[in-house]
CSV table of C-alpha atoms and ligand atoms in Angstrom, one decimal:
chain,number,residue,atom,x,y,z
A,1,MET,CA,-0.8,4.5,96.9
A,2,SER,CA,1.1,1.2,96.4
A,3,ASP,CA,3.2,0.7,93.2
A,4,VAL,CA,0.3,-1.1,91.1
A,5,TRP,CA,2.6,-1.4,88.1
A,6,ALA,CA,5.3,-3.2,90.3
A,7,GLU,CA,2.3,-5.4,91.6
A,8,ALA,CA,1.1,-6.3,88.1
A,9,LEU,CA,4.5,-7.1,86.9
A,10,LEU,CA,4.9,-9.5,90.0
A,11,ASN,CA,1.7,-11.3,89.0
A,12,LEU,CA,2.9,-11.5,85.4
A,13,ARG,CA,6.2,-13.1,86.5
A,14,LYS,CA,4.6,-15.6,88.7
A,15,ALA,CA,2.0,-16.6,86.0
A,16,ALA,CA,4.9,-16.7,83.4
A,17,ALA,CA,6.8,-19.3,85.4
A,18,VAL,CA,3.7,-21.6,85.7
A,19,ILE,CA,3.6,-21.9,81.8
A,20,ASP,CA,7.4,-21.5,81.2
A,21,LEU,CA,6.7,-18.4,79.1
A,22,GLU,CA,9.8,-17.5,76.6
A,23,PRO,CA,11.9,-14.7,78.4
A,24,GLU,CA,11.6,-12.7,75.2
A,25,LEU,CA,7.7,-12.8,75.3
A,26,LEU,CA,7.8,-12.1,79.2
A,27,ALA,CA,9.9,-9.0,78.4
A,28,ARG,CA,7.7,-7.8,75.6
A,29,LEU,CA,4.6,-8.0,77.9
A,30,SER,CA,6.5,-6.4,80.7
A,31,VAL,CA,6.1,-3.0,78.7
A,32,PRO,CA,3.0,-1.6,77.0
A,33,MET,CA,3.0,-2.0,73.2
A,34,ARG,CA,2.1,1.7,73.1
A,35,PHE,CA,1.9,4.5,75.7
A,36,THR,CA,0.7,7.7,74.9
A,37,GLU,CA,1.1,10.8,77.1
A,38,PHE,CA,-0.6,14.1,76.1
A,39,ALA,CA,-2.0,17.3,77.3
A,40,ILE,CA,-5.6,18.7,76.9
A,41,PRO,CA,-5.9,22.6,76.9
A,42,LEU,CA,-9.2,23.6,78.6
A,43,ARG,CA,-11.0,26.8,78.7
A,44,MET,CA,-12.4,27.2,82.3
A,45,ASP,CA,-15.7,29.0,82.8
A,46,ASP,CA,-14.1,31.9,84.4
A,47,GLY,CA,-11.8,32.5,81.2
A,48,ARG,CA,-8.6,30.8,82.6
A,49,ARG,CA,-6.9,28.4,80.2
A,50,LEU,CA,-5.5,25.2,82.0
A,51,MET,CA,-3.5,22.2,80.7
A,52,PHE,CA,-4.6,18.6,81.8
A,53,ALA,CA,-2.3,15.6,81.5
A,54,ALA,CA,-3.8,12.6,79.8
A,55,PHE,CA,-2.7,9.0,79.1
A,56,ARG,CA,-3.6,6.1,77.1
A,57,SER,CA,-1.8,2.8,77.4
A,58,LEU,CA,-2.2,0.0,74.9
A,59,HIS,CA,-0.6,-3.3,76.4
A,60,GLN,CA,-0.9,-5.7,73.7
A,61,ASP,CA,-3.0,-6.3,70.6
A,62,ALA,CA,-2.2,-9.7,69.5
A,63,THR,CA,-5.5,-11.1,70.8
A,64,GLY,CA,-7.7,-8.4,69.3
A,65,PRO,CA,-8.4,-4.6,69.4
A,66,THR,CA,-7.3,-2.9,72.7
A,67,LYS,CA,-10.3,-2.0,74.8
A,68,ASP,CA,-11.3,-0.6,78.1
A,69,GLY,CA,-11.9,2.3,80.5
A,70,THR,CA,-11.1,5.9,81.0
A,71,ARG,CA,-10.2,7.0,84.4
A,72,ILE,CA,-10.4,10.6,85.7
A,73,ARG,CA,-8.6,11.2,89.0
A,74,PRO,CA,-6.5,14.0,90.5
A,75,ASP,CA,-3.7,11.8,91.7
A,76,LEU,CA,-3.6,9.5,88.6
A,77,GLY,CA,-0.2,8.5,87.4
A,78,PRO,CA,1.3,6.5,84.4
A,79,GLY,CA,2.0,3.6,86.4
A,80,GLU,CA,-1.5,3.0,87.2
A,81,ILE,CA,-2.7,3.3,83.7
A,82,LYS,CA,0.0,1.1,82.5
A,83,ALA,CA,-0.9,-1.6,85.0
A,84,LEU,CA,-4.6,-1.3,84.4
A,85,SER,CA,-3.8,-1.9,80.7
A,86,LEU,CA,-2.0,-5.1,81.5
A,87,PHE,CA,-4.9,-6.1,83.9
A,88,MET,CA,-7.3,-5.8,80.9
A,89,SER,CA,-5.2,-7.9,78.6
A,90,ILE,CA,-5.4,-10.6,81.2
A,91,LYS,CA,-9.1,-10.1,82.0
A,92,HIS,CA,-10.1,-10.3,78.4
A,93,ALA,CA,-8.1,-13.5,77.9
A,94,VAL,CA,-9.5,-15.0,81.3
A,95,ALA,CA,-13.0,-14.3,79.9
A,96,ASP,CA,-12.1,-15.6,76.5
A,97,ILE,CA,-12.8,-12.2,74.9
A,98,PRO,CA,-10.9,-11.7,71.6
A,99,ALA,CA,-9.5,-8.3,72.7
A,100,GLY,CA,-6.3,-6.8,73.8
A,101,GLY,CA,-5.8,-4.4,76.9
A,102,GLY,CA,-6.1,-0.8,77.0
A,103,LYS,CA,-6.7,2.1,79.6
A,104,GLY,CA,-6.9,5.6,79.5
A,105,GLY,CA,-6.9,8.6,82.0
A,106,ILE,CA,-7.1,12.2,82.7
A,107,VAL,CA,-5.4,13.9,85.7
A,108,ALA,CA,-8.3,16.0,87.1
A,109,ASP,CA,-11.0,16.1,89.9
A,110,PRO,CA,-14.3,15.8,88.1
A,111,ARG,CA,-15.9,17.2,91.4
A,112,ALA,CA,-13.8,20.4,90.9
A,113,LEU,CA,-15.0,21.1,87.3
A,114,SER,CA,-18.3,22.6,86.4
A,115,GLU,CA,-20.6,20.4,84.0
A,116,ASN,CA,-19.5,22.4,81.1
A,117,GLU,CA,-15.7,22.1,82.0
A,118,TYR,CA,-16.3,18.5,82.4
A,119,GLU,CA,-17.8,18.0,79.0
A,120,ARG,CA,-15.2,20.0,77.2
A,121,LEU,CA,-12.4,18.0,79.1
A,122,VAL,CA,-13.8,14.6,77.9
A,123,ARG,CA,-14.4,15.8,74.5
A,124,GLY,CA,-10.8,17.1,74.4
A,125,PHE,CA,-9.5,13.9,75.6
A,126,MET,CA,-11.2,12.3,72.6
A,127,ARG,CA,-9.9,14.9,70.1
A,128,ARG,CA,-6.3,14.7,71.4
A,129,LEU,CA,-6.4,10.8,71.5
A,130,LEU,CA,-6.8,10.6,67.8
A,131,PRO,CA,-9.2,7.6,68.2
A,132,ARG,CA,-8.9,4.7,65.8
A,133,GLY,CA,-12.2,3.1,66.0
A,134,ALA,CA,-14.0,-0.4,66.7
A,135,PHE,CA,-11.3,-2.5,65.0
A,136,ALA,CA,-8.3,-0.7,66.7
A,137,ASP,CA,-8.8,0.8,70.2
A,138,VAL,CA,-12.3,1.1,72.0
A,139,PRO,CA,-12.4,3.4,75.0
A,140,GLY,CA,-14.9,2.6,77.8
A,141,ALA,CA,-15.9,4.2,81.3
A,142,ASP,CA,-14.0,3.8,84.5
A,143,ILE,CA,-13.7,5.9,87.7
A,144,GLY,CA,-14.7,9.4,87.1
A,145,THR,CA,-16.6,8.7,83.8
A,146,ASP,CA,-20.0,7.3,83.2
A,147,ALA,CA,-22.5,6.7,80.3
A,148,ARG,CA,-23.0,10.5,79.7
A,149,ALA,CA,-19.0,11.0,79.1
A,150,MET,CA,-19.1,8.1,77.0
A,151,ALA,CA,-21.9,9.5,74.9
A,152,TRP,CA,-19.9,12.8,74.5
A,153,MET,CA,-16.7,10.7,73.6
A,154,LEU,CA,-18.7,8.8,70.9
A,155,ASP,CA,-20.2,12.0,69.6
A,156,GLU,CA,-16.6,13.6,69.2
A,157,TYR,CA,-15.5,10.3,67.5
A,158,GLU,CA,-18.6,10.5,65.0
A,159,GLN,CA,-18.0,14.1,64.3
A,160,ILE,CA,-14.3,13.5,63.5
A,161,THR,CA,-15.1,10.7,61.2
A,162,GLY,CA,-18.3,11.7,59.9
A,163,ARG,CA,-19.8,8.3,60.4
A,164,HIS,CA,-22.0,6.6,62.9
A,165,SER,CA,-19.9,3.9,64.6
A,166,PRO,CA,-21.6,2.8,68.0
A,167,ALA,CA,-19.1,0.1,68.3
A,168,ALA,CA,-16.1,2.8,68.7
A,169,VAL,CA,-16.8,3.4,72.3
A,170,ASN,CA,-18.0,1.4,75.0
A,171,ASP,CA,-20.3,1.9,78.1
A,172,LYS,CA,-22.6,4.4,76.4
A,173,PRO,CA,-26.3,4.8,76.9
A,174,PHE,CA,-28.4,2.3,75.1
A,175,GLU,CA,-30.1,4.9,72.8
A,176,LEU,CA,-26.6,5.5,71.4
A,177,GLY,CA,-26.0,1.6,70.9
A,178,GLY,CA,-25.2,0.7,74.6
A,179,SER,CA,-25.9,-2.9,75.7
A,180,ARG,CA,-28.7,-3.7,78.1
A,181,GLY,CA,-27.5,-4.9,81.5
A,182,GLY,CA,-24.0,-3.1,81.2
A,183,HIS,CA,-24.5,-1.3,84.5
A,184,GLU,CA,-25.3,-4.4,86.5
A,185,ALA,CA,-22.8,-6.8,84.7
A,186,THR,CA,-19.8,-6.5,87.0
A,187,GLY,CA,-21.9,-7.1,90.2
A,188,TRP,CA,-24.0,-9.9,88.5
A,189,GLY,CA,-20.5,-11.6,87.7
A,190,VAL,CA,-19.2,-11.1,91.1
A,191,ALA,CA,-22.3,-12.7,92.5
A,192,ILE,CA,-22.2,-15.7,90.0
A,193,CYS,CA,-18.4,-16.3,91.0
A,194,ALA,CA,-19.0,-16.0,94.8
A,195,ASP,CA,-21.8,-18.5,94.5
A,196,LEU,CA,-19.7,-21.1,92.5
A,197,ALA,CA,-16.9,-20.7,95.1
A,198,ALA,CA,-19.2,-20.9,98.1
A,199,ARG,CA,-20.9,-24.2,96.7
A,200,GLU,CA,-17.4,-25.8,96.5
A,201,LEU,CA,-16.7,-24.9,100.0
A,202,ASP,CA,-20.1,-25.9,101.3
A,203,LEU,CA,-20.9,-22.1,102.0
A,204,ALA,CA,-24.0,-21.8,99.8
A,205,GLY,CA,-26.5,-19.4,101.4
A,206,GLY,CA,-23.7,-18.3,103.9
A,207,SER,CA,-23.1,-14.9,105.6
A,208,VAL,CA,-21.6,-12.1,103.5
A,209,ALA,CA,-19.8,-8.9,104.3
A,210,ILE,CA,-19.4,-6.4,101.4
A,211,GLN,CA,-17.1,-3.3,101.5
A,212,GLY,CA,-18.6,-0.7,99.0
A,213,PHE,CA,-22.1,0.0,98.1
A,214,GLY,CA,-21.6,1.5,94.7
A,215,GLN,CA,-22.1,0.2,91.2
A,216,VAL,CA,-20.4,-3.0,91.8
A,217,GLY,CA,-21.1,-3.7,95.7
A,218,SER,CA,-24.7,-2.8,95.4
A,219,VAL,CA,-25.6,-5.0,92.6
A,220,THR,CA,-23.6,-7.8,94.2
A,221,ALA,CA,-25.4,-7.5,97.6
A,222,LEU,CA,-28.9,-7.5,95.7
A,223,ARG,CA,-28.2,-10.5,93.5
A,224,LEU,CA,-26.7,-12.5,96.4
A,225,HIS,CA,-29.6,-11.6,98.6
A,226,GLU,CA,-31.7,-12.9,95.8
A,227,MET,CA,-29.7,-16.0,95.6
A,228,GLY,CA,-30.5,-17.0,99.3
A,229,TYR,CA,-27.2,-15.5,100.9
A,230,ARG,CA,-27.4,-13.5,104.1
A,231,ILE,CA,-25.9,-10.1,103.8
A,232,VAL,CA,-24.7,-9.5,107.3
A,233,ALA,CA,-22.7,-6.3,106.7
A,234,VAL,CA,-22.4,-3.6,104.1
A,235,SER,CA,-20.2,-0.4,104.1
A,236,ASP,CA,-19.7,2.6,102.2
A,237,VAL,CA,-17.6,5.8,102.5
A,238,SER,CA,-20.3,7.1,105.1
A,239,GLY,CA,-19.9,4.0,107.5
A,240,ALA,CA,-21.3,0.4,107.8
A,241,VAL,CA,-24.5,-1.3,108.7
A,242,ALA,CA,-24.9,-4.8,110.1
A,243,ASP,CA,-27.5,-7.5,110.9
A,244,ARG,CA,-26.6,-11.1,112.0
A,245,ASP,CA,-29.9,-12.4,110.6
A,246,GLY,CA,-29.2,-10.5,107.1
A,247,LEU,CA,-30.0,-7.1,106.1
A,248,ASP,CA,-33.1,-6.3,103.9
A,249,VAL,CA,-31.2,-5.5,100.9
A,250,PRO,CA,-34.0,-4.0,98.6
A,251,ALA,CA,-35.0,-1.9,101.6
A,252,LEU,CA,-31.2,-0.8,102.0
A,253,PHE,CA,-31.4,0.2,98.3
A,254,ALA,CA,-34.4,2.4,99.0
A,255,HIS,CA,-32.6,4.2,101.8
A,256,VAL,CA,-29.4,4.7,99.7
A,257,ASP,CA,-31.5,6.1,97.1
A,258,GLY,CA,-33.1,8.6,99.5
A,259,THR,CA,-30.0,9.5,101.6
A,260,GLY,CA,-27.0,8.8,99.3
A,261,ALA,CA,-25.5,6.7,102.1
A,262,VAL,CA,-25.8,3.2,104.0
A,263,SER,CA,-25.2,4.7,107.4
A,264,GLY,CA,-28.5,5.1,109.5
A,265,PHE,CA,-30.4,2.4,107.6
A,266,GLY,CA,-33.3,1.0,109.5
A,267,GLY,CA,-31.7,1.8,112.9
A,268,ALA,CA,-29.3,-1.0,112.1
A,269,PRO,CA,-26.1,-0.7,114.3
A,270,GLY,CA,-22.8,0.5,112.8
A,271,LEU,CA,-19.7,-1.8,113.1
A,272,ALA,CA,-17.5,-1.6,116.2
A,273,SER,CA,-14.6,-3.0,114.0
A,274,ASP,CA,-13.6,-2.8,110.5
A,275,ILE,CA,-16.0,-4.4,107.9
A,276,LEU,CA,-13.1,-6.3,106.6
A,277,GLU,CA,-12.5,-8.3,110.0
A,278,HIS,CA,-16.4,-8.7,110.5
A,279,ASP,CA,-17.6,-12.2,111.4
A,280,CYS,CA,-18.7,-13.5,108.1
A,281,GLN,CA,-18.0,-16.6,105.8
A,282,ILE,CA,-17.8,-14.6,102.5
A,283,LEU,CA,-16.0,-11.3,102.4
A,284,ILE,CA,-16.3,-9.2,99.0
A,285,PRO,CA,-14.0,-6.0,99.0
A,286,ALA,CA,-15.9,-4.0,96.4
A,287,ALA,CA,-14.6,-0.5,97.0
A,288,LEU,CA,-10.8,0.3,96.8
A,289,GLN,CA,-7.5,-1.4,96.1
A,290,ASP,CA,-5.2,-2.4,98.9
A,291,VAL,CA,-7.5,-2.5,101.5
A,292,VAL,CA,-6.2,-5.9,103.1
A,293,THR,CA,-2.5,-5.5,103.7
A,294,ALA,CA,0.1,-7.1,106.0
A,295,ARG,CA,-1.3,-5.0,108.8
A,296,ASN,CA,-4.9,-6.4,108.9
A,297,ALA,CA,-4.8,-9.7,106.9
A,298,ALA,CA,-4.6,-12.0,109.9
A,299,ARG,CA,-7.7,-10.3,111.4
A,300,VAL,CA,-9.8,-11.4,108.3
A,301,ARG,CA,-12.2,-14.1,109.4
A,302,ALA,CA,-14.0,-15.0,106.2
A,303,ARG,CA,-13.2,-18.4,104.7
A,304,LEU,CA,-13.7,-17.0,101.1
A,305,VAL,CA,-12.6,-13.7,99.8
A,306,VAL,CA,-14.2,-12.7,96.4
A,307,GLU,CA,-12.3,-9.5,94.8
A,308,ALA,CA,-14.9,-7.4,93.4
A,309,ALA,CA,-12.6,-4.4,93.5
A,310,ASN,CA,-9.3,-4.4,91.6
A,311,ALA,CA,-6.4,-5.4,93.6
A,312,PRO,CA,-8.1,-5.1,97.1
A,313,LEU,CA,-5.4,-7.4,98.7
A,314,SER,CA,-1.6,-6.5,98.7
A,315,PRO,CA,0.8,-9.4,97.7
A,316,GLU,CA,1.7,-9.8,101.3
A,317,ALA,CA,-1.9,-9.9,102.3
A,318,ASP,CA,-2.6,-12.3,99.5
A,319,GLN,CA,0.1,-14.7,101.1
A,320,ILE,CA,-1.1,-14.4,104.5
A,321,LEU,CA,-4.6,-15.2,103.6
A,322,LEU,CA,-3.5,-18.2,101.5
A,323,ASP,CA,-1.4,-19.5,104.4
A,324,GLY,CA,-4.4,-19.5,106.7
A,325,GLY,CA,-6.4,-21.6,104.2
A,326,VAL,CA,-8.6,-18.7,103.1
A,327,HIS,CA,-9.9,-19.2,99.6
A,328,ILE,CA,-9.6,-16.4,97.1
A,329,VAL,CA,-11.4,-15.7,93.9
A,330,PRO,CA,-9.0,-13.1,92.2
A,331,ASP,CA,-10.2,-9.8,90.7
A,332,VAL,CA,-9.4,-10.8,87.0
A,333,VAL,CA,-12.0,-13.6,87.3
A,334,ALA,CA,-14.5,-12.2,89.8
A,335,ASN,CA,-15.0,-8.7,88.2
A,336,CYS,CA,-14.6,-9.6,84.5
A,337,GLY,CA,-18.4,-9.4,84.0
A,338,GLY,CA,-18.2,-5.7,83.1
A,339,ALA,CA,-15.6,-6.6,80.3
A,340,VAL,CA,-17.7,-9.5,79.1
A,341,VAL,CA,-20.8,-7.3,78.7
A,342,CYS,CA,-18.5,-4.5,76.9
A,343,ASP,CA,-17.5,-7.1,74.4
A,344,PHE,CA,-21.3,-7.9,74.0
A,345,GLU,CA,-22.0,-4.2,73.6
A,346,ARG,CA,-19.3,-4.0,70.7
A,347,THR,CA,-20.7,-7.1,69.1
A,348,GLN,CA,-24.2,-5.7,69.1
A,349,GLY,CA,-22.9,-2.3,67.6
A,350,LEU,CA,-21.2,-4.1,64.8
A,351,SER,CA,-24.1,-6.3,64.1
A,352,ASN,CA,-26.9,-3.8,64.7
A,353,ASP,CA,-28.7,-6.6,66.3
A,354,TYR,CA,-29.5,-5.5,70.1
A,355,TRP,CA,-30.2,-8.0,72.6
A,356,ASP,CA,-33.0,-8.2,75.5
A,357,LEU,CA,-31.8,-8.2,78.9
A,358,ALA,CA,-32.4,-11.9,79.4
A,359,LYS,CA,-30.2,-12.8,76.6
A,360,VAL,CA,-27.5,-10.5,78.1
A,361,ARG,CA,-27.7,-12.1,81.5
A,362,GLU,CA,-27.9,-15.8,80.2
A,363,ARG,CA,-24.6,-15.2,78.0
A,364,LEU,CA,-22.9,-13.5,80.8
A,365,ALA,CA,-23.6,-16.2,83.3
A,366,GLY,CA,-22.3,-18.7,80.8
A,367,ARG,CA,-19.0,-16.6,80.2
A,368,MET,CA,-18.6,-16.3,84.1
A,369,GLU,CA,-19.1,-19.8,84.8
A,370,ALA,CA,-16.6,-20.8,82.1
A,371,ALA,CA,-14.0,-18.3,83.3
A,372,PHE,CA,-14.2,-19.4,86.9
A,373,LEU,CA,-14.1,-23.1,86.1
A,374,ALA,CA,-11.1,-22.8,83.8
A,375,ALA,CA,-9.1,-20.9,86.4
A,376,ARG,CA,-10.1,-23.6,89.0
A,377,GLU,CA,-8.9,-26.3,86.7
A,378,THR,CA,-5.8,-24.7,86.0
A,379,ALA,CA,-5.2,-24.1,89.8
A,380,SER,CA,-5.7,-27.8,90.4
A,381,ARG,CA,-3.6,-29.1,87.5
A,382,HIS,CA,-0.5,-26.9,88.3
A,383,GLY,CA,-1.1,-26.8,92.2
A,384,VAL,CA,-1.1,-23.0,92.2
A,385,PRO,CA,-3.5,-20.4,93.8
A,386,MET,CA,-6.4,-19.5,91.5
A,387,ARG,CA,-4.8,-15.9,90.9
A,388,GLN,CA,-1.6,-17.4,89.4
A,389,ALA,CA,-3.6,-19.9,87.6
A,390,ALA,CA,-6.0,-17.4,86.1
A,391,TRP,CA,-3.0,-15.3,85.0
A,392,ALA,CA,-1.2,-18.3,83.6
A,393,LYS,CA,-4.2,-19.5,81.7
A,394,ALA,CA,-4.6,-15.8,80.1
A,395,LEU,CA,-0.9,-15.6,79.3
A,396,ALA,CA,-1.0,-19.0,77.5
A,397,ARG,CA,-3.7,-17.5,75.2
A,398,ILE,CA,-1.8,-14.2,74.6
A,399,ARG,CA,1.3,-16.4,73.8
A,400,SER,CA,-0.6,-18.5,71.3
A,401,ALA,CA,-1.9,-15.4,69.5
A,402,MET,CA,1.8,-13.8,69.5
A,403,LEU,CA,3.2,-17.2,68.1
A,404,TRP,CA,0.6,-17.6,65.5
A,405,ARG,CA,1.1,-13.9,64.3
A,406,GLY,CA,5.0,-14.7,64.1
A,407,TRP,CA,5.8,-12.2,66.8
A,408,ALA,CA,8.3,-14.5,68.5
B,501,NAD,P1,-18.3,3.3,92.9
B,501,NAD,O1,-17.6,4.6,92.8
B,501,NAD,O2,-19.8,3.1,92.3
B,501,NAD,O3,-18.5,2.8,94.5
B,501,NAD,C1,-17.6,2.8,95.3
B,501,NAD,C2,-18.1,2.5,96.7
B,501,NAD,O4,-16.9,2.3,97.7
B,501,NAD,C3,-19.0,3.6,97.1
B,501,NAD,O5,-20.2,3.0,97.8
B,501,NAD,C4,-18.0,4.3,98.2
B,501,NAD,O6,-18.8,4.8,99.2
B,501,NAD,C5,-17.5,3.1,98.7
B,501,NAD,N1,-16.2,3.5,99.4
B,501,NAD,C6,-15.1,4.3,99.0
B,501,NAD,N2,-14.2,4.5,100.1
B,501,NAD,C7,-14.6,3.5,100.9
B,501,NAD,C8,-14.0,3.0,102.2
B,501,NAD,N3,-12.9,3.5,102.7
B,501,NAD,N4,-14.6,2.2,102.9
B,501,NAD,C9,-15.8,1.6,102.5
B,501,NAD,N5,-16.3,2.0,101.4
B,501,NAD,C10,-15.9,2.9,100.6
B,501,NAD,O7,-17.3,2.2,92.2
B,501,NAD,P2,-17.5,0.8,91.5
B,501,NAD,O8,-17.8,1.0,90.1
B,501,NAD,O9,-18.7,0.2,92.4
B,501,NAD,O10,-16.2,0.1,91.6
B,501,NAD,C11,-15.8,-0.3,92.8
B,501,NAD,C12,-14.6,-1.2,92.7
B,501,NAD,O11,-14.7,-2.3,91.7
B,501,NAD,C13,-13.2,-0.4,92.2
B,501,NAD,O12,-12.2,-0.8,92.7
B,501,NAD,C14,-13.4,-0.5,90.8
B,501,NAD,O13,-12.1,-0.4,90.0
B,501,NAD,C15,-13.6,-2.0,90.7
B,501,NAD,N6,-14.4,-2.5,89.4
B,501,NAD,C16,-15.4,-1.9,88.9
B,501,NAD,C17,-16.0,-2.3,87.7
B,501,NAD,C18,-17.3,-1.7,87.2
B,501,NAD,O14,-17.8,-2.3,86.2
B,501,NAD,N7,-17.8,-0.7,87.8
B,501,NAD,C19,-15.4,-3.3,86.8
B,501,NAD,C20,-14.2,-3.8,87.5
B,501,NAD,C21,-13.9,-3.5,88.7
């Protein structure tokens, strides 16, 4: 895996240059405010006792309580968690969310654990984290965790404190105070951004290829299909399917529900080449980071790339695409819909006023459009790519909060 922390710092420095960020603030934002590494002892089903390494990185809390997900992966490292906490600071500021950036994780392979071991691990994480609640640090879900894991984390927190506190944990089931529309939020946000950018480029209703058909890619595909776009190719870890006239996305959903994979759908042919190089107007990487690199960037044929995944383009690929006239909607704008609805979730938990799906969708659409247009306007004003502009606008907000607090 590439050095995501180094890539995050590179984006930070480029954005700092746009707004002439004071060197002492840049230095302060180049290290997490607090980084905790701890061990979780776990009793395995066969009686063995194992220790699992865990992290929580709080990047900065000048803009509000630190918030965001908990990642469980076997090859997780501290640099990845630090980088993701910085990304969350930026993403929250891009979307005008009054929150700082946080990220946590456990070095473990959930597939190698039994259901009981997994539950004990997640509960152990929450106990060892010494959670600090809705006004300090709010963990949520990420790769390797889901609503069920968040339910256990909330239950642990409430047992420790002896108080019901739905706003202390995000991404939990609706029955425990979760928000409607949480599962679809990131994909809806990606679709909104893709449509806004496509309209500017006269590509509305154009052809779309999507790498990844998980939580984000599948919802993005369905939403864009409903909005009149032609989804000409979709891939997942099993392979890819394509149709120049546009795939029947609702039928593809039914196929994936039944088989667990996109391959073999309706006799649609697979792809001779990589989906990233497919003939389409809009490319949406929605699977993994660093999938477009110096090796394949020149073969991307799309005019617009919308980053649904985090950091799907390496810095070299980013430059190659920009030099080739490709428009890029960066991850911190395109995929901030999940963070927006997590903020709605905390608001609902604090107020005990739970919204219907229509209200969540309407408010999400407003926030996505505002984030997109603000980044676009900053890009035009400073004559920089949208990624640098989004980071610069976010940094300016964080700087203001730090200055008001007298931290510089
Ligand atoms: P997911 O696990 O639900 O889905 C991932 C998809 O990618 C699956 O369809 C999988 O088969 C596919 N995939 C894996 N390897 C692949 C490969 N080599 N080629 C093609 N497809 C491959 O994950 P998700 O929640 O949809 O997240 C996707 C990306 O979006 C990740 O980078 C994640 O960090 C990012 N993201 C997710 C959210 C969210 O709310 N879930 C928010 C922001 C960013």
